[in-house]
Coordinates of C-alpha atoms in Angstrom, one line a residue:
Chain A
M1 CA 12.7 -0.7 -5.6
S2 CA 10.1 -3.2 -6.4
R3 CA 8.3 -3.8 -9.7
R4 CA 5.7 -6.4 -9.9
V5 CA 3.2 -7.4 -12.4
R6 CA 0.3 -9.5 -11.3
G7 CA -3.2 -10.5 -12.0
G8 CA -6.0 -8.4 -10.7
P9 CA -8.5 -9.4 -8.0
P10 CA -10.9 -12.2 -8.7
L11 CA -13.7 -9.9 -9.7
A12 CA -15.2 -11.6 -12.7
P13 CA -13.5 -14.5 -14.5
F14 CA -14.3 -13.1 -18.0
L15 CA -12.2 -10.0 -17.4
T16 CA -8.6 -9.7 -18.2
S17 CA -6.7 -7.3 -16.0
V18 CA -3.2 -6.4 -15.3
E19 CA -1.8 -4.2 -12.6
I20 CA 1.7 -2.8 -12.4
A21 CA 2.8 -1.4 -9.0
I22 CA 6.0 0.6 -9.2
D23 CA 8.1 1.9 -6.3
R24 CA 5.5 0.5 -3.9
V25 CA 4.9 -2.6 -2.0
A26 CA 1.8 -3.6 -3.7
S27 CA -1.3 -3.8 -1.6
S28 CA -2.9 -7.1 -0.8
V29 CA -6.0 -7.4 -2.9
A30 CA -9.3 -8.9 -2.1
S31 CA -12.7 -8.5 -3.8
P32 CA -13.3 -4.8 -3.2
L33 CA -16.9 -5.2 -2.1
T34 CA -16.2 -7.8 0.5
P35 CA -16.6 -6.5 4.0
G36 CA -13.3 -6.4 5.8
A37 CA -11.4 -6.4 2.5
Q38 CA -7.7 -5.7 3.1
L39 CA -6.8 -2.2 2.0
H40 CA -3.8 -0.6 0.7
M41 CA -1.2 0.3 3.2
V42 CA -2.8 2.0 6.2
S43 CA -1.3 5.3 7.2
L44 CA -1.1 6.8 10.6
L45 CA -2.8 9.9 9.3
D46 CA -5.7 7.9 8.0
I47 CA -6.2 6.8 11.6
I48 CA -5.6 10.1 13.4
G49 CA -7.8 11.9 10.9
P50 CA -9.4 13.1 8.8
V51 CA -10.2 16.4 10.3
M52 CA -13.9 16.5 9.4
V53 CA -17.4 17.8 10.0
G54 CA -19.3 15.2 12.0
P55 CA -21.1 13.1 12.8
S56 CA -19.8 9.9 11.1
S57 CA -16.5 9.2 9.4
S58 CA -18.0 6.5 7.2
H59 CA -21.4 8.1 6.6
T60 CA -20.3 11.7 6.4
A61 CA -16.6 12.1 5.6
G62 CA -16.4 8.9 3.5
A63 CA -19.6 9.8 1.7
C64 CA -18.3 13.3 1.0
R65 CA -15.1 11.8 -0.5
L66 CA -17.1 9.5 -2.8
G67 CA -19.0 12.6 -4.0
L68 CA -15.7 14.5 -4.5
L69 CA -14.1 11.7 -6.5
A70 CA -17.3 11.2 -8.6
R71 CA -17.5 14.8 -9.7
G72 CA -14.1 14.3 -11.4
L73 CA -15.7 11.7 -13.7
V74 CA -17.9 14.4 -15.3
G75 CA -15.2 17.2 -15.0
G76 CA -17.0 19.3 -12.4
T77 CA -20.2 19.7 -10.5
P78 CA -22.9 17.6 -12.1
E79 CA -26.1 19.2 -13.2
R80 CA -28.1 16.0 -12.6
A81 CA -27.5 13.1 -10.3
L82 CA -29.3 9.9 -9.3
I83 CA -27.8 8.8 -6.0
E84 CA -28.7 5.2 -5.1
L85 CA -28.0 4.2 -1.5
H86 CA -27.4 0.6 -0.4
G87 CA -27.4 -1.1 3.0
S88 CA -26.5 1.1 6.0
F89 CA -26.2 4.1 3.7
A90 CA -29.9 3.6 2.8
R91 CA -31.1 2.7 6.3
T92 CA -29.3 5.4 8.4
G93 CA -28.0 7.9 5.8
E94 CA -30.3 10.7 6.6
G95 CA -29.5 10.8 10.3
H96 CA -25.8 10.7 9.6
G97 CA -26.0 13.5 7.0
T98 CA -24.9 11.1 4.3
D99 CA -27.2 12.8 1.8
K100 CA -25.7 16.2 2.7
A101 CA -22.2 14.8 2.5
I102 CA -22.6 13.2 -0.9
V103 CA -24.2 16.3 -2.3
G104 CA -21.6 18.5 -0.7
G105 CA -18.9 16.3 -2.2
L106 CA -20.5 16.5 -5.7
M107 CA -20.4 20.3 -5.3
G108 CA -16.7 20.2 -4.4
F109 CA -16.9 20.7 -0.6
R110 CA -14.2 18.8 1.3
P111 CA -15.0 16.7 4.4
D112 CA -13.9 19.5 6.8
D113 CA -16.0 22.2 5.1
E114 CA -18.7 23.4 7.5
R115 CA -20.9 24.2 4.5
L116 CA -21.7 20.4 4.4
R117 CA -24.3 21.1 7.1
D118 CA -26.3 23.2 4.6
A119 CA -25.4 21.3 1.5
L120 CA -29.0 20.4 0.6
D121 CA -30.2 24.0 0.8
I122 CA -27.2 25.1 -1.3
M123 CA -28.0 22.4 -3.8
D124 CA -31.6 23.8 -4.1
R125 CA -30.3 27.4 -4.4
E126 CA -27.9 26.3 -7.2
G127 CA -30.8 24.6 -9.0
L128 CA -29.1 21.2 -9.1
A129 CA -31.3 18.3 -9.8
Y130 CA -30.1 15.5 -7.5
T131 CA -32.4 12.7 -6.5
F132 CA -31.9 10.0 -3.9
E133 CA -33.2 6.4 -4.0
K134 CA -32.8 3.5 -1.7
T135 CA -31.7 0.4 -3.5
K136 CA -30.1 -3.0 -3.0
L137 CA -26.8 -3.3 -5.0
G138 CA -25.9 -6.8 -3.9
E139 CA -26.3 -9.5 -1.3
E140 CA -25.7 -9.0 2.4
G141 CA -22.2 -10.1 3.1
E142 CA -21.0 -9.6 -0.4
T143 CA -21.7 -5.9 -1.0
H144 CA -20.2 -3.5 1.5
P145 CA -22.9 -2.1 3.8
N146 CA -22.0 1.5 3.0
T147 CA -22.2 1.5 -0.8
V148 CA -23.6 4.1 -3.2
R149 CA -24.2 4.1 -7.0
M150 CA -24.1 7.6 -8.6
T151 CA -25.3 8.3 -12.1
L152 CA -24.1 11.8 -13.0
E153 CA -24.7 14.1 -15.9
R154 CA -22.9 17.3 -16.8
G155 CA -23.4 18.7 -20.3
P156 CA -23.0 15.8 -22.7
R157 CA -21.1 13.7 -20.3
K158 CA -22.8 10.9 -18.3
C159 CA -21.1 8.5 -16.0
T160 CA -21.9 5.9 -13.4
M161 CA -19.8 5.1 -10.4
V162 CA -20.2 2.6 -7.6
G163 CA -18.2 3.2 -4.4
S164 CA -18.1 2.2 -0.7
S165 CA -17.1 3.9 2.5
L166 CA -14.9 1.4 4.3
G167 CA -14.8 3.1 7.7
A168 CA -12.5 5.8 9.2
G169 CA -13.2 8.0 6.2
R170 CA -11.5 5.6 3.7
I171 CA -13.3 4.8 0.5
L172 CA -13.0 2.4 -2.4
V173 CA -14.5 3.0 -5.9
S174 CA -15.2 -0.4 -7.3
E175 CA -16.9 0.3 -10.6
I176 CA -16.9 3.0 -13.2
D177 CA -19.3 2.8 -16.2
G178 CA -19.5 -1.0 -15.6
F179 CA -15.8 -1.6 -15.5
P180 CA -14.5 -3.0 -12.2
V181 CA -11.8 -0.7 -10.8
E182 CA -10.1 -0.2 -7.5
V183 CA -9.6 3.5 -6.7
H184 CA -8.9 4.7 -3.1
G185 CA -8.6 8.4 -3.8
T186 CA -5.4 8.5 -1.9
Y187 CA -3.5 9.4 -5.1
H188 CA -4.3 11.7 -7.9
T189 CA -5.9 9.4 -10.4
I190 CA -6.3 9.4 -14.2
V191 CA -9.0 7.3 -15.7
L192 CA -9.4 6.7 -19.4
V193 CA -11.2 4.5 -21.9
A194 CA -9.2 3.6 -25.0
E195 CA -9.6 1.3 -28.0
D196 CA -7.8 -1.9 -27.3
I197 CA -4.7 -1.3 -29.5
K198 CA -1.2 -2.7 -29.1
G199 CA 1.3 -0.4 -27.3
S200 CA -1.3 1.8 -25.7
I201 CA 0.2 1.5 -22.2
A202 CA 3.6 2.3 -23.5
R203 CA 2.3 5.4 -25.2
I204 CA 0.5 6.7 -22.2
T205 CA 3.2 6.0 -19.7
G206 CA 5.6 7.7 -22.1
L207 CA 3.4 10.8 -22.2
L208 CA 3.3 10.8 -18.4
A209 CA 7.0 10.4 -18.1
E210 CA 7.6 13.3 -20.5
D211 CA 5.4 15.5 -18.3
G212 CA 7.3 14.4 -15.2
V213 CA 4.5 12.5 -13.6
N214 CA 5.5 9.5 -11.5
I215 CA 3.2 6.5 -11.7
A216 CA 2.3 4.7 -8.5
T217 CA -0.1 2.1 -9.9
L218 CA -1.6 1.3 -13.3
R219 CA -4.4 -1.1 -14.0
L220 CA -5.8 -2.0 -17.3
T221 CA -9.2 -3.8 -17.6
R222 CA -11.2 -4.8 -20.6
K223 CA -14.4 -6.7 -20.9
E224 CA -13.4 -8.8 -24.0
R225 CA -10.5 -9.2 -26.4
G226 CA -10.5 -6.3 -28.7
G227 CA -13.1 -4.4 -26.6
D228 CA -12.6 -1.1 -25.0
A229 CA -9.8 -0.9 -22.5
F230 CA -10.3 0.9 -19.2
M231 CA -7.2 2.3 -17.6
V232 CA -6.8 3.6 -14.0
I233 CA -3.5 5.3 -13.3
E234 CA -2.6 6.5 -9.8
V235 CA 0.1 9.1 -9.8
D236 CA 2.2 10.8 -7.2
E237 CA 1.9 14.4 -8.3
Q238 CA -1.2 16.3 -9.4
P239 CA -1.1 16.0 -13.2
E240 CA -1.4 19.2 -15.0
E241 CA -4.1 20.1 -17.5
K242 CA -1.6 19.5 -20.3
V243 CA -1.2 15.9 -19.4
R244 CA -4.9 15.2 -19.8
D245 CA -5.0 17.2 -23.1
D246 CA -2.0 15.2 -24.4
I247 CA -3.7 12.0 -23.6
R248 CA -7.0 13.2 -25.1
A249 CA -5.2 14.1 -28.3
L250 CA -4.4 10.4 -29.0
P251 CA -6.9 9.3 -31.7
W252 CA -7.7 6.0 -30.0
I253 CA -8.6 7.6 -26.6
K254 CA -12.4 7.7 -26.1
W255 CA -12.4 9.8 -23.0
T256 CA -10.2 10.6 -20.0
Y257 CA -10.7 12.4 -16.7
R258 CA -8.5 13.4 -13.8
L259 CA -9.8 12.5 -10.3
D260 CA -8.6 14.6 -7.4
K261 CA -6.8 13.1 -4.5
V262 CA -9.4 13.0 -1.8
G263 CA -7.6 11.1 1.0
A264 CA -6.0 12.6 4.1
Chain B
M1 CA 2.9 0.2 8.9
Y2 CA 3.1 -2.7 11.4
R3 CA 0.4 -5.4 11.1
A4 CA 1.1 -6.7 14.6
L5 CA 1.6 -4.8 17.8
A6 CA 4.0 -7.6 18.9
D7 CA 6.4 -6.6 16.1
A8 CA 6.3 -2.9 17.0
I9 CA 6.8 -3.7 20.7
R10 CA 9.7 -6.0 19.9
D11 CA 11.4 -3.4 17.7
A12 CA 10.8 -0.6 20.2
E13 CA 12.1 -2.7 23.2
A14 CA 15.1 -3.9 21.2
G15 CA 16.0 -0.4 20.1
G16 CA 15.5 1.0 23.6
T17 CA 13.0 3.4 22.2
T18 CA 9.2 4.0 22.1
L19 CA 6.3 2.8 20.1
A20 CA 5.8 6.4 18.9
H21 CA 9.4 6.3 17.5
V22 CA 9.0 3.1 15.6
A23 CA 5.5 4.1 14.4
L24 CA 6.8 7.4 13.0
A25 CA 9.8 5.6 11.4
A26 CA 7.5 3.1 9.7
E27 CA 5.1 5.8 8.5
S28 CA 8.0 7.8 7.1
R29 CA 9.3 4.7 5.2
D30 CA 5.8 3.8 3.9
Q31 CA 4.7 7.2 2.7
G32 CA 8.1 8.6 1.7
R33 CA 7.6 11.6 4.0
P34 CA 10.0 13.0 6.6
V35 CA 9.1 12.4 10.2
A36 CA 9.0 16.1 10.9
E37 CA 6.2 16.5 8.3
I38 CA 4.2 13.7 9.9
R39 CA 4.6 15.2 13.3
E40 CA 3.4 18.5 11.9
A41 CA 0.3 16.9 10.5
L42 CA -0.3 15.2 13.9
G43 CA 0.2 18.7 15.5
R44 CA -2.6 20.1 13.3
A45 CA -4.8 17.2 14.5
L46 CA -4.0 18.0 18.1
A47 CA -5.0 21.7 17.5
V48 CA -8.4 20.6 16.1
M49 CA -8.8 18.2 19.1
R50 CA -8.2 21.1 21.5
G51 CA -10.6 23.3 19.6
A52 CA -13.4 20.7 19.7
V53 CA -12.8 20.2 23.5
R54 CA -13.1 23.9 24.0
Q55 CA -16.1 24.3 21.9
G56 CA -17.9 21.4 23.5
L57 CA -17.2 22.5 27.0
T58 CA -19.0 25.8 26.4
G59 CA -22.2 23.7 26.3
D60 CA -23.6 25.5 23.3
M61 CA -23.6 22.6 21.0
R62 CA -26.9 21.0 20.1
S63 CA -27.3 18.1 17.7
A64 CA -29.6 18.4 14.7
S65 CA -32.2 16.2 16.5
G66 CA -31.7 17.9 19.9
L67 CA -31.2 14.5 21.5
V68 CA -27.7 15.4 22.9
G69 CA -25.7 18.4 23.9
G70 CA -24.9 20.4 27.0
D71 CA -23.8 17.5 29.1
A72 CA -20.1 18.1 28.9
A73 CA -20.7 21.5 30.6
K74 CA -22.7 19.8 33.3
L75 CA -19.6 17.7 34.3
L76 CA -17.6 20.9 34.4
H77 CA -20.0 23.0 36.4
G78 CA -22.5 20.5 37.9
P79 CA -22.7 19.3 41.5
A80 CA -19.6 17.4 42.7
G81 CA -19.6 13.6 42.5
P82 CA -17.1 11.3 44.3
L83 CA -14.5 11.9 41.5
A84 CA -14.9 15.6 41.1
G85 CA -11.6 17.4 41.0
T86 CA -9.8 14.4 39.7
P87 CA -8.5 13.8 36.1
F88 CA -11.3 11.2 35.8
R89 CA -14.0 13.8 35.7
D90 CA -11.9 16.0 33.4
V91 CA -11.5 13.1 31.0
L92 CA -15.2 12.3 31.0
S93 CA -16.2 15.9 30.3
R94 CA -13.8 16.1 27.4
A95 CA -15.1 12.9 25.9
L96 CA -18.7 14.3 26.0
A97 CA -17.5 17.7 24.7
V98 CA -15.9 16.3 21.5
Q99 CA -18.8 14.0 20.8
E100 CA -21.4 16.7 21.3
V101 CA -19.5 18.8 18.8
N102 CA -19.4 15.9 16.4
A103 CA -23.2 15.3 16.7
A104 CA -23.8 18.9 15.9
M105 CA -21.9 18.6 12.6
G106 CA -19.0 20.6 14.1
V107 CA -15.3 20.0 13.1
I108 CA -13.5 17.1 14.9
V109 CA -10.6 14.7 14.2
A110 CA -11.9 11.2 13.4
A111 CA -9.5 9.2 15.5
P112 CA -10.1 6.5 14.6
T113 CA -13.7 7.4 13.5
A114 CA -16.0 10.3 14.1
G115 CA -18.3 8.1 16.2
G116 CA -15.3 7.3 18.5
A117 CA -13.7 10.7 18.2
G118 CA -14.1 11.7 21.9
V119 CA -12.1 9.0 23.6
L120 CA -8.5 9.8 22.4
P121 CA -8.5 13.6 22.9
A122 CA -10.3 13.1 26.3
V123 CA -7.8 10.7 27.7
L124 CA -4.6 12.3 26.2
L125 CA -5.6 15.9 26.9
G126 CA -7.3 15.2 30.2
L127 CA -4.2 13.4 31.5
A128 CA -1.7 15.7 29.9
D129 CA -3.4 18.8 31.3
A130 CA -3.4 17.3 34.8
Q131 CA 0.3 16.4 34.7
G132 CA 1.6 19.4 32.7
I133 CA 2.7 17.3 29.7
G134 CA 3.8 19.3 26.7
D135 CA 2.7 19.1 23.0
D136 CA 5.7 17.1 21.8
A137 CA 4.8 14.2 24.1
I138 CA 1.2 14.4 23.1
I139 CA 2.1 14.3 19.4
D140 CA 4.2 11.2 20.2
A141 CA 1.2 9.7 21.9
L142 CA -0.9 10.4 18.8
A143 CA 1.6 8.5 16.7
T144 CA 1.4 5.6 19.1
A145 CA -2.4 5.7 18.9
G146 CA -2.2 5.8 15.1
L147 CA 0.0 2.7 15.2
I148 CA -2.5 0.8 17.4
G149 CA -5.4 1.9 15.2
A150 CA -3.6 0.9 12.1
V151 CA -3.1 -2.6 13.5
V152 CA -6.8 -2.8 14.4
A153 CA -7.7 -1.7 10.9
E154 CA -5.5 -4.4 9.4
R155 CA -6.5 -7.2 11.7
A156 CA -10.1 -6.4 12.6
S157 CA -12.1 -3.3 11.6
L158 CA -12.7 0.3 12.5
S159 CA -16.2 0.5 11.3
G160 CA -19.4 0.2 13.4
A161 CA -21.2 -1.0 10.3
E162 CA -18.8 -3.9 10.1
G163 CA -17.8 -4.7 13.7
G164 CA -20.1 -2.9 16.1
C165 CA -19.1 -0.2 18.6
Q166 CA -16.2 -2.4 19.8
A167 CA -14.6 -1.4 16.5
E168 CA -15.1 2.3 17.2
T169 CA -15.2 3.3 20.8
G170 CA -13.6 0.0 21.7
A171 CA -10.7 0.5 19.3
A172 CA -10.4 4.1 20.5
A173 CA -10.2 2.9 24.1
G174 CA -7.3 0.6 23.1
M175 CA -5.6 3.4 21.2
A176 CA -6.0 5.9 24.1
A177 CA -4.9 3.3 26.7
G178 CA -1.7 2.3 24.9
A179 CA -0.8 5.8 23.8
A180 CA -1.4 7.4 27.3
T181 CA 0.5 4.6 29.1
E182 CA 3.5 5.4 26.9
M183 CA 3.0 9.2 27.3
L184 CA 3.0 8.7 31.1
G185 CA 6.3 6.8 31.0
G186 CA 5.2 3.2 30.6
S187 CA 7.3 0.9 28.5
P188 CA 6.2 -0.4 25.0
T189 CA 5.4 -3.7 26.7
Q190 CA 3.2 -2.0 29.3
A191 CA 1.5 0.0 26.5
G192 CA 0.7 -3.3 24.8
H193 CA -0.9 -4.7 28.0
A194 CA -2.9 -1.4 28.3
V195 CA -4.3 -2.0 24.8
A196 CA -5.3 -5.6 25.6
L197 CA -6.8 -4.5 29.0
A198 CA -8.9 -1.8 27.4
Q199 CA -10.1 -3.8 24.4
Q200 CA -11.0 -6.9 26.4
G201 CA -13.4 -4.7 28.3
T202 CA -15.2 -3.6 25.1
L203 CA -15.5 -7.0 23.3
G204 CA -18.9 -7.6 22.0
L205 CA -20.0 -4.0 22.3
V206 CA -22.8 -3.3 19.8
C207 CA -23.4 -0.3 17.6
D208 CA -27.1 0.6 18.3
P209 CA -27.6 4.3 17.8
L210 CA -31.2 5.7 17.9
G211 CA -32.4 6.1 14.4
G212 CA -28.9 5.5 13.2
L213 CA -27.8 8.9 14.3
V214 CA -24.3 9.2 15.9
E215 CA -25.8 10.8 19.0
L216 CA -27.4 8.4 21.5
P217 CA -25.8 6.4 23.0
C218 CA -22.6 7.4 21.1
V219 CA -21.9 10.6 23.1
F220 CA -22.1 8.7 26.4
R221 CA -20.3 5.6 25.0
N222 CA -17.3 7.8 24.3
A223 CA -17.3 8.8 28.0
T224 CA -17.5 5.2 29.2
G225 CA -15.0 4.2 26.5
A226 CA -12.6 6.8 28.0
A227 CA -13.3 5.4 31.5
I228 CA -12.3 1.9 30.3
A229 CA -9.1 3.3 28.9
L230 CA -8.3 5.0 32.2
A231 CA -8.9 1.7 34.0
A232 CA -6.6 -0.1 31.6
I233 CA -3.9 2.7 32.0
E234 CA -4.1 2.5 35.8
M235 CA -3.7 -1.3 35.8
A236 CA -0.9 -1.4 33.1
M237 CA 1.1 1.4 34.9
A238 CA 0.8 -0.7 38.1
G239 CA 2.6 -3.5 36.3
I240 CA -0.5 -5.7 35.7
T241 CA -0.3 -7.8 32.6
F242 CA -3.0 -9.4 30.5
A243 CA -2.4 -13.0 29.5
I244 CA -3.8 -12.8 26.0
P245 CA -1.6 -10.6 23.8
A246 CA -3.1 -7.4 22.4
D247 CA -3.0 -8.7 18.8
E248 CA -5.1 -11.7 19.8
V249 CA -7.6 -9.6 21.6
I250 CA -7.8 -7.4 18.5
D251 CA -8.3 -10.6 16.3
T252 CA -11.1 -11.6 18.7
M253 CA -12.8 -8.3 18.3
G254 CA -12.7 -8.8 14.5
E255 CA -14.1 -12.3 14.8
I256 CA -16.9 -11.2 17.1
G257 CA -17.7 -8.3 14.7
R258 CA -18.0 -10.7 11.7
A259 CA -20.4 -12.9 13.7
M260 CA -22.4 -10.0 15.0
D261 CA -26.0 -9.8 13.7
V262 CA -26.6 -6.9 11.3
R263 CA -29.1 -5.4 13.8
Y264 CA -26.2 -4.5 16.0
R265 CA -24.0 -3.0 13.3
E266 CA -25.1 0.6 13.0
T267 CA -28.5 -0.2 11.3
A268 CA -30.7 0.9 14.2
G269 CA -32.3 -2.5 13.9
G270 CA -31.6 -3.7 17.5
G271 CA -30.2 -2.8 20.9
L272 CA -31.1 0.6 22.4
A273 CA -32.3 1.8 19.0
A274 CA -35.0 -0.9 19.0
T275 CA -36.4 -0.1 22.5
P276 CA -39.9 1.5 22.6
T277 CA -38.4 4.8 23.7
G278 CA -35.5 4.5 21.2
R279 CA -38.0 4.0 18.4
R280 CA -40.3 6.8 19.5
L281 CA -37.4 9.3 19.8
A282 CA -36.0 8.4 16.4
R283 CA -39.4 8.7 14.8
E284 CA -40.1 12.1 16.4
R285 CA -36.6 13.5 15.9
L286 CA -35.9 12.1 12.4
V287 CA -39.2 13.6 11.1
Q288 CA -38.0 16.9 12.5
I289 CA -34.7 16.7 10.8
K290 CA -36.1 15.6 7.5
R291 CA -38.4 18.7 7.2
S292 CA -37.6 20.0 3.7
D293 CA -35.2 17.2 2.6
A294 CA -37.9 15.2 0.9

């Protein structure tokens, strides 16, 4: 059994960040947007898989997974979305069905769902207002070539996420609402924003333990001392609705969402 | 999972077992899942691979652009060439079949990626069918292929956007060569040479699809990737060794990928995509696909 506490990746020097990996050999960490960044442990089933609708694991399956993860941030299918494509996503996305895949993911279709082929027509039929733009999110060589920024709205909830498709269908979410994060979607994930108070981690991990949820990794990030704290908790089992409600009931929690496991 | 094939080969040889065995044991340890469950998941992948081969060989699949489709059936039913009636032709037709299904947004197993998805099922199923090899052995071969792919993911890349086609059909050829060599009775060491022999033959291969679509040359590059895998298997089974270890060949692939100009990394900025005909076809076909998407 290993338990280690260590500093986060060298994202931005003004951030404080702590990561606790429990029961796992912690992954090697590099800046998440660096091409060729070392990933968490590679699984055989990541390589022989996923089972997916073609034609591109990075541009179709990975893009779909980014959409699937993102919808969790607004608690369901967004009503409005601005989808900004960077690099190869912008240059070759249409031919690869990247637009269809992201839209399908936002609507809850998984990478092996044959409805992905018709996702844009379905979006129109459902009256969803999604727009695409080509953009440059960073410099060549620094920002991963297959990167997308999504700004999503559903009811009163609005959220922005930046994520990359790393190849072979694997993804990495690197930013949520301006907070640097590292979410692979290979676990069920809880994200939350809390006021920066003492004992917040203990309180939340306590709640999870009571609900029988085993934590795989936990990372806390804040932009400044006393500023809001952003917590990303990867857990082994799908947390129940009650867990989220319990966390939400804490007075110093600003918002929290569950992100579905989208990996193989 | 192993980060070096040399370590896996050493463990397999020392234990008198196979790369498949040590790969399944490592995966079981990493993921906390029983081996039987992992084999079951690989069995489901095998079923999807068979389905894609079958669907592609009917010849009904057309890509969105219409640039590719129907060629797998030509190898099955077309005039005889010098290798007709041999597993070589069966392997080629299966590679085209899976990749035609992929281009048509059909269901495939990305192994290691969708763009290189034809090579592994073509080589494993083509050779297994020819020799009457059963599912258990093919599932073992998929585990071996997964091990090789995982090492490539760790040491180099499995993304055309990062490393060119050498990281997709090239990696697939290495996976298929190592896995099939073991499936056919080769030792772990021989499988390692097969990986090196296949991947040395794909070093520098660019990713230059027309209009950025995974269609042309991807469909055909899966067939030639499978052919390279067959060449490597034939040499490795004959006892031929390659002086540079597989891990170092893989490292070289990563190094070449990092140095590769962005035009040759899935951006349609160079290679076949930038030829006059390539540009014209992409312009005509992409306009057709985009119809109401604007």
